[in-house]
Amino acid sequence: MLAYALLVFTTMCWGANAVFGRVAVGEISPLLLTVLRWAGAVMIMGLVGYRLIRRDFPTLWKHRRYVFVMGAGGFAIFNALMYVAAHTTTAVNIGIIQGAMPAMVLLGVFLAYRTRIRLLQIVGVIVTLIGVVIVASGGSIDQLLQLAFKKGDVFMLIASLFYASYAVALRNKPPVAGQSLFFAMALCAFIVATPMAAYEMVQSNFTWPTTKGWTVALAITIFPSVLAQLCFIRGVGLIGPGRAGVFVNLIPIFASLFAIAFLNESFHLYHALALALVLTGIGLSEYAGRSDQVDV
């Protein structure tokens, strides 16, 4: 029960991140928000996990190229694109598009490691991607035929590809504690995001944080970053990565619920259809994956 509670809380935090991104619009610039998020995570994790980080430093340094790429792509670029996307799309769309990440990971694992994929898993991936296309096109056949998608949806789709690549590459993570690896990748994300934020500052559309902007930055640091990651690490330790990974499927549900409840965003029929397709596709993939494990 503890593992389930921790993992549900984790996905609630990650689902809320889409809402935080929308609330931040006009209150703080997206790239500055990315920098502040990871700066805060580095400071908190540096205090919480100091002993583990010190112990694992030699191994982390040995794998510094891997850690840097993971922190840059999976943390900095993913979050930067997500917060930029929030300026031109809804939190509901962001959450549903994020729901396609498990299917992207499945495809990535096949391409990278030639892991066997069952026919039912392929069907699941296709169904999930259809759901993403529906939400990105606003449920309009005309927009689909003209490839007229919202800029924010495209950014979010690219962001999801970055995070899926990060998830696939986690198979090769160095033998260190999860807290140490998270700290190192968060530090790299901060380093990568800093020049991006500096460039943003010289642009005319830069927004210095308002009081609400600082509050959002603090909330994102505490919940989607630190607490969610620590709970996820603990949950994986209790029931294993395979079972824990299924809980990621709750992100689009929580993102949609929070967006409707707190942002008064509209939830249209095409959203419901897309969400149903995404969850159905994920369910088919998970069922096929569990069956595959049993057969082996």
GROMACS .gro file of C-alpha atoms in nm:
model
  296
    1MET     CA    1   0.000   0.000   0.000
    2LEU     CA    2   0.287   0.238   0.076
    3ALA     CA    3   0.432   0.189  -0.272
    4TYR     CA    4   0.095   0.257  -0.436
    5ALA     CA    5   0.044   0.573  -0.232
    6LEU     CA    6   0.392   0.701  -0.317
    7LEU     CA    7   0.351   0.633  -0.689
    8VAL     CA    8   0.004   0.786  -0.711
    9PHE     CA    9   0.138   1.096  -0.535
   10THR     CA   10   0.426   1.103  -0.783
   11THR     CA   11   0.197   1.103  -1.086
   12MET     CA   12  -0.026   1.365  -0.923
   13CYS     CA   13   0.279   1.592  -0.895
   14TRP     CA   14   0.382   1.528  -1.255
   15GLY     CA   15   0.026   1.582  -1.375
   16ALA     CA   16   0.014   1.910  -1.181
   17ASN     CA   17   0.331   2.022  -1.362
   18ALA     CA   18   0.124   2.089  -1.675
   19VAL     CA   19  -0.105   2.314  -1.472
   20PHE     CA   20   0.189   2.491  -1.311
   21GLY     CA   21   0.325   2.559  -1.659
   22ARG     CA   22   0.000   2.726  -1.763
   23VAL     CA   23  -0.021   2.929  -1.442
   24ALA     CA   24   0.333   3.053  -1.504
   25VAL     CA   25   0.237   3.216  -1.836
   26GLY     CA   26   0.277   3.591  -1.796
   27GLU     CA   27   0.418   3.547  -1.446
   28ILE     CA   28   0.768   3.418  -1.525
   29SER     CA   29   0.960   3.340  -1.843
   30PRO     CA   30   0.967   2.968  -1.930
   31LEU     CA   31   1.344   2.928  -1.955
   32LEU     CA   32   1.402   3.120  -1.633
   33LEU     CA   33   1.145   2.892  -1.470
   34THR     CA   34   1.348   2.594  -1.592
   35VAL     CA   35   1.666   2.734  -1.438
   36LEU     CA   36   1.500   2.812  -1.105
   37ARG     CA   37   1.341   2.466  -1.093
   38TRP     CA   38   1.669   2.283  -1.125
   39ALA     CA   39   1.864   2.528  -0.912
   40GLY     CA   40   1.619   2.463  -0.631
   41ALA     CA   41   1.633   2.087  -0.685
   42VAL     CA   42   2.013   2.092  -0.672
   43MET     CA   43   2.016   2.287  -0.344
   44ILE     CA   44   1.756   2.065  -0.176
   45MET     CA   45   1.905   1.737  -0.296
   46GLY     CA   46   2.254   1.858  -0.207
   47LEU     CA   47   2.140   1.899   0.153
   48VAL     CA   48   1.926   1.584   0.169
   49GLY     CA   49   2.160   1.343  -0.009
   50TYR     CA   50   2.502   1.489   0.068
   51ARG     CA   51   2.652   1.165   0.202
   52LEU     CA   52   2.531   0.952  -0.087
   53ILE     CA   53   2.643   1.210  -0.343
   54ARG     CA   54   2.988   1.229  -0.186
   55ARG     CA   55   3.013   0.849  -0.185
   56ASP     CA   56   2.902   0.813  -0.546
   57PHE     CA   57   3.096   1.110  -0.688
   58PRO     CA   58   3.385   0.904  -0.836
   59THR     CA   59   3.141   0.682  -1.028
   60LEU     CA   60   2.935   0.981  -1.142
   61TRP     CA   61   3.247   1.157  -1.266
   62LYS     CA   62   3.353   0.846  -1.453
   63HIS     CA   63   3.017   0.852  -1.635
   64ARG     CA   64   3.003   1.233  -1.663
   65ARG     CA   65   2.921   1.237  -2.037
   66TYR     CA   66   2.623   1.009  -1.985
   67VAL     CA   67   2.503   1.210  -1.685
   68PHE     CA   68   2.538   1.538  -1.873
   69VAL     CA   69   2.342   1.421  -2.177
   70MET     CA   70   2.070   1.274  -1.957
   71GLY     CA   71   2.036   1.590  -1.750
   72ALA     CA   72   2.042   1.812  -2.058
   73GLY     CA   73   1.786   1.620  -2.262
   74GLY     CA   74   1.564   1.453  -2.003
   75PHE     CA   75   1.548   1.745  -1.761
   76ALA     CA   76   1.653   2.082  -1.908
   77ILE     CA   77   1.533   2.057  -2.268
   78PHE     CA   78   1.221   1.859  -2.180
   79ASN     CA   79   1.109   2.111  -1.920
   80ALA     CA   80   1.205   2.413  -2.131
   81LEU     CA   81   0.996   2.288  -2.423
   82MET     CA   82   0.709   2.200  -2.189
   83TYR     CA   83   0.694   2.546  -2.030
   84VAL     CA   84   0.728   2.714  -2.370
   85ALA     CA   85   0.449   2.490  -2.500
   86ALA     CA   86   0.224   2.607  -2.215
   87HIS     CA   87   0.212   2.953  -2.376
   88THR     CA   88   0.026   2.827  -2.683
   89THR     CA   89  -0.164   2.516  -2.575
   90THR     CA   90  -0.373   2.398  -2.281
   91ALA     CA   91  -0.274   2.195  -1.977
   92VAL     CA   92  -0.522   1.928  -2.089
   93ASN     CA   93  -0.339   1.892  -2.422
   94ILE     CA   94  -0.001   1.883  -2.247
   95GLY     CA   95  -0.116   1.606  -2.017
   96ILE     CA   96  -0.266   1.391  -2.291
   97ILE     CA   97   0.038   1.426  -2.518
   98GLN     CA   98   0.257   1.327  -2.222
   99GLY     CA   99   0.044   1.015  -2.200
  100ALA     CA  100   0.204   0.896  -2.523
  101MET     CA  101   0.546   0.869  -2.360
  102PRO     CA  102   0.511   0.502  -2.253
  103ALA     CA  103   0.440   0.410  -2.616
  104MET     CA  104   0.740   0.616  -2.728
  105VAL     CA  105   0.955   0.438  -2.471
  106LEU     CA  106   0.836   0.099  -2.597
  107LEU     CA  107   0.930   0.194  -2.953
  108GLY     CA  108   1.262   0.338  -2.835
  109VAL     CA  109   1.354   0.023  -2.644
  110PHE     CA  110   1.289  -0.180  -2.960
  111LEU     CA  111   1.502   0.049  -3.177
  112ALA     CA  112   1.786   0.076  -2.924
  113TYR     CA  113   1.800  -0.275  -2.781
  114ARG     CA  114   1.596  -0.482  -3.027
  115THR     CA  115   1.370  -0.587  -2.742
  116ARG     CA  116   1.093  -0.816  -2.868
  117ILE     CA  117   0.761  -0.639  -2.924
  118ARG     CA  118   0.437  -0.830  -2.952
  119LEU     CA  119   0.171  -0.754  -3.210
  120LEU     CA  120  -0.064  -0.632  -2.936
  121GLN     CA  121   0.203  -0.386  -2.819
  122ILE     CA  122   0.236  -0.251  -3.174
  123VAL     CA  123  -0.142  -0.204  -3.185
  124GLY     CA  124  -0.118  -0.024  -2.852
  125VAL     CA  125   0.146   0.215  -2.985
  126ILE     CA  126  -0.063   0.293  -3.294
  127VAL     CA  127  -0.379   0.352  -3.089
  128THR     CA  128  -0.189   0.581  -2.851
  129LEU     CA  129  -0.040   0.784  -3.135
  130ILE     CA  130  -0.385   0.822  -3.294
  131GLY     CA  131  -0.501   0.973  -2.966
  132VAL     CA  132  -0.210   1.220  -2.968
  133VAL     CA  133  -0.284   1.319  -3.329
  134ILE     CA  134  -0.649   1.380  -3.240
  135VAL     CA  135  -0.567   1.611  -2.950
  136ALA     CA  136  -0.292   1.790  -3.144
  137SER     CA  137  -0.527   1.856  -3.436
  138GLY     CA  138  -0.805   1.975  -3.208
  139GLY     CA  139  -1.028   1.697  -3.334
  140SER     CA  140  -1.047   1.868  -3.672
  141ILE     CA  141  -1.003   1.665  -3.989
  142ASP     CA  142  -0.930   1.987  -4.180
  143GLN     CA  143  -0.644   2.075  -3.946
  144LEU     CA  144  -0.515   1.721  -3.971
  145LEU     CA  145  -0.518   1.723  -4.351
  146GLN     CA  146  -0.349   2.064  -4.357
  147LEU     CA  147  -0.108   1.968  -4.078
  148ALA     CA  148  -0.225   2.278  -3.892
  149PHE     CA  149  -0.132   2.189  -3.535
  150LYS     CA  150  -0.089   2.429  -3.245
  151LYS     CA  151   0.272   2.531  -3.194
  152GLY     CA  152   0.250   2.433  -2.828
  153ASP     CA  153   0.131   2.082  -2.912
  154VAL     CA  154   0.426   2.034  -3.146
  155PHE     CA  155   0.667   2.159  -2.879
  156MET     CA  156   0.511   1.920  -2.626
  157LEU     CA  157   0.540   1.630  -2.867
  158ILE     CA  158   0.910   1.706  -2.920
  159ALA     CA  159   0.955   1.738  -2.543
  160SER     CA  160   0.795   1.397  -2.494
  161LEU     CA  161   1.038   1.247  -2.746
  162PHE     CA  162   1.329   1.388  -2.544
  163TYR     CA  163   1.194   1.242  -2.221
  164ALA     CA  164   1.118   0.906  -2.383
  165SER     CA  165   1.478   0.893  -2.507
  166TYR     CA  166   1.593   0.973  -2.153
  167ALA     CA  167   1.377   0.691  -2.014
  168VAL     CA  168   1.515   0.443  -2.267
  169ALA     CA  169   1.873   0.541  -2.183
  170LEU     CA  170   1.812   0.489  -1.810
  171ARG     CA  171   1.876   0.120  -1.874
  172ASN     CA  172   2.246   0.211  -1.896
  173LYS     CA  173   2.258   0.424  -1.581
  174PRO     CA  174   2.573   0.399  -1.367
  175PRO     CA  175   2.565   0.188  -1.047
  176VAL     CA  176   2.490   0.468  -0.800
  177ALA     CA  177   2.207   0.558  -0.566
  178GLY     CA  178   1.903   0.710  -0.731
  179GLN     CA  179   1.933   1.026  -0.522
  180SER     CA  180   2.293   1.076  -0.632
  181LEU     CA  181   2.208   1.029  -0.999
  182PHE     CA  182   1.913   1.266  -0.972
  183PHE     CA  183   2.131   1.532  -0.809
  184ALA     CA  184   2.398   1.500  -1.079
  185MET     CA  185   2.147   1.518  -1.364
  186ALA     CA  186   1.966   1.812  -1.200
  187LEU     CA  187   2.300   1.993  -1.172
  188CYS     CA  188   2.368   1.932  -1.542
  189ALA     CA  189   2.015   2.050  -1.625
  190PHE     CA  190   2.082   2.372  -1.435
  191ILE     CA  191   2.411   2.424  -1.622
  192VAL     CA  192   2.247   2.369  -1.962
  193ALA     CA  193   1.939   2.581  -1.885
  194THR     CA  194   2.137   2.881  -1.758
  195PRO     CA  195   2.267   3.004  -2.098
  196MET     CA  196   1.921   2.943  -2.246
  197ALA     CA  197   1.771   3.167  -1.979
  198ALA     CA  198   2.045   3.425  -2.037
  199TYR     CA  199   1.952   3.437  -2.405
  200GLU     CA  200   1.588   3.469  -2.308
  201MET     CA  201   1.674   3.770  -2.091
  202VAL     CA  202   1.805   3.969  -2.388
  203GLN     CA  203   1.481   3.908  -2.577
  204SER     CA  204   1.195   4.154  -2.558
  205ASN     CA  205   0.948   3.896  -2.427
  206PHE     CA  206   1.141   3.822  -2.106
  207THR     CA  207   0.928   3.827  -1.789
  208TRP     CA  208   1.088   3.871  -1.449
  209PRO     CA  209   0.903   3.663  -1.186
  210THR     CA  210   0.605   3.822  -1.019
  211THR     CA  211   0.502   3.706  -0.673
  212LYS     CA  212   0.290   3.437  -0.836
  213GLY     CA  213   0.584   3.348  -1.061
  214TRP     CA  214   0.813   3.288  -0.762
  215THR     CA  215   0.539   3.082  -0.598
  216VAL     CA  216   0.501   2.865  -0.908
  217ALA     CA  217   0.878   2.816  -0.929
  218LEU     CA  218   0.888   2.709  -0.564
  219ALA     CA  219   0.592   2.473  -0.608
  220ILE     CA  220   0.749   2.313  -0.917
  221THR     CA  221   1.079   2.268  -0.734
  222ILE     CA  222   0.920   2.104  -0.431
  223PHE     CA  223   0.650   1.887  -0.591
  224PRO     CA  224   0.722   1.774  -0.953
  225SER     CA  225   1.098   1.787  -0.899
  226VAL     CA  226   1.214   1.682  -0.553
  227LEU     CA  227   0.921   1.509  -0.378
  228ALA     CA  228   0.798   1.331  -0.691
  229GLN     CA  229   1.146   1.202  -0.772
  230LEU     CA  230   1.213   1.083  -0.417
  231CYS     CA  231   0.874   0.912  -0.397
  232PHE     CA  232   0.926   0.750  -0.736
  233ILE     CA  233   1.269   0.620  -0.634
  234ARG     CA  234   1.121   0.477  -0.313
  235GLY     CA  235   0.822   0.328  -0.497
  236VAL     CA  236   1.046   0.159  -0.755
  237GLY     CA  237   1.251   0.017  -0.469
  238LEU     CA  238   0.941  -0.135  -0.312
  239ILE     CA  239   0.771  -0.297  -0.613
  240GLY     CA  240   1.025  -0.280  -0.894
  241PRO     CA  241   1.054  -0.064  -1.207
  242GLY     CA  242   0.820  -0.270  -1.425
  243ARG     CA  243   0.518  -0.240  -1.198
  244ALA     CA  244   0.603   0.115  -1.095
  245GLY     CA  245   0.623   0.230  -1.458
  246VAL     CA  246   0.254   0.152  -1.511
  247PHE     CA  247   0.163   0.439  -1.278
  248VAL     CA  248   0.303   0.691  -1.530
  249ASN     CA  249  -0.019   0.627  -1.721
  250LEU     CA  250  -0.205   0.831  -1.459
  251ILE     CA  251  -0.031   1.156  -1.561
  252PRO     CA  252  -0.276   1.255  -1.840
  253ILE     CA  253  -0.571   1.179  -1.613
  254PHE     CA  254  -0.445   1.398  -1.328
  255ALA     CA  255  -0.334   1.672  -1.568
  256SER     CA  256  -0.682   1.684  -1.724
  257LEU     CA  257  -0.860   1.683  -1.388
  258PHE     CA  258  -0.639   1.957  -1.244
  259ALA     CA  259  -0.669   2.171  -1.558
  260ILE     CA  260  -1.047   2.155  -1.550
  261ALA     CA  261  -1.070   2.209  -1.173
  262PHE     CA  262  -0.815   2.488  -1.129
  263LEU     CA  263  -0.783   2.653  -1.470
  264ASN     CA  264  -1.143   2.616  -1.585
  265GLU     CA  265  -1.018   2.473  -1.912
  266SER     CA  266  -1.274   2.323  -2.145
  267PHE     CA  267  -1.287   1.948  -2.189
  268HIS     CA  268  -1.428   1.863  -2.531
  269LEU     CA  269  -1.548   1.538  -2.679
  270TYR     CA  270  -1.228   1.502  -2.880
  271HIS     CA  271  -1.029   1.531  -2.555
  272ALA     CA  272  -1.229   1.242  -2.409
  273LEU     CA  273  -1.176   1.037  -2.725
  274ALA     CA  274  -0.804   1.112  -2.732
  275LEU     CA  275  -0.762   1.033  -2.362
  276ALA     CA  276  -0.954   0.706  -2.406
  277LEU     CA  277  -0.735   0.608  -2.702
  278VAL     CA  278  -0.413   0.697  -2.519
  279LEU     CA  279  -0.510   0.495  -2.211
  280THR     CA  280  -0.640   0.207  -2.422
  281GLY     CA  281  -0.317   0.197  -2.620
  282ILE     CA  282  -0.110   0.200  -2.303
  283GLY     CA  283  -0.329  -0.070  -2.153
  284LEU     CA  284  -0.283  -0.295  -2.456
  285SER     CA  285   0.093  -0.245  -2.444
  286GLU     CA  286   0.109  -0.317  -2.071
  287TYR     CA  287  -0.108  -0.629  -2.103
  288ALA     CA  288   0.105  -0.762  -2.385
  289GLY     CA  289   0.421  -0.681  -2.189
  290ARG     CA  290   0.302  -0.870  -1.881
  291SER     CA  291   0.199  -1.166  -2.094
  292ASP     CA  292   0.542  -1.163  -2.252
  293GLN     CA  293   0.707  -1.173  -1.911
  294VAL     CA  294   0.493  -1.470  -1.812
  295ASP     CA  295   0.582  -1.662  -2.128
  296VAL     CA  296   0.952  -1.604  -2.074
   0.00000   0.00000   0.00000
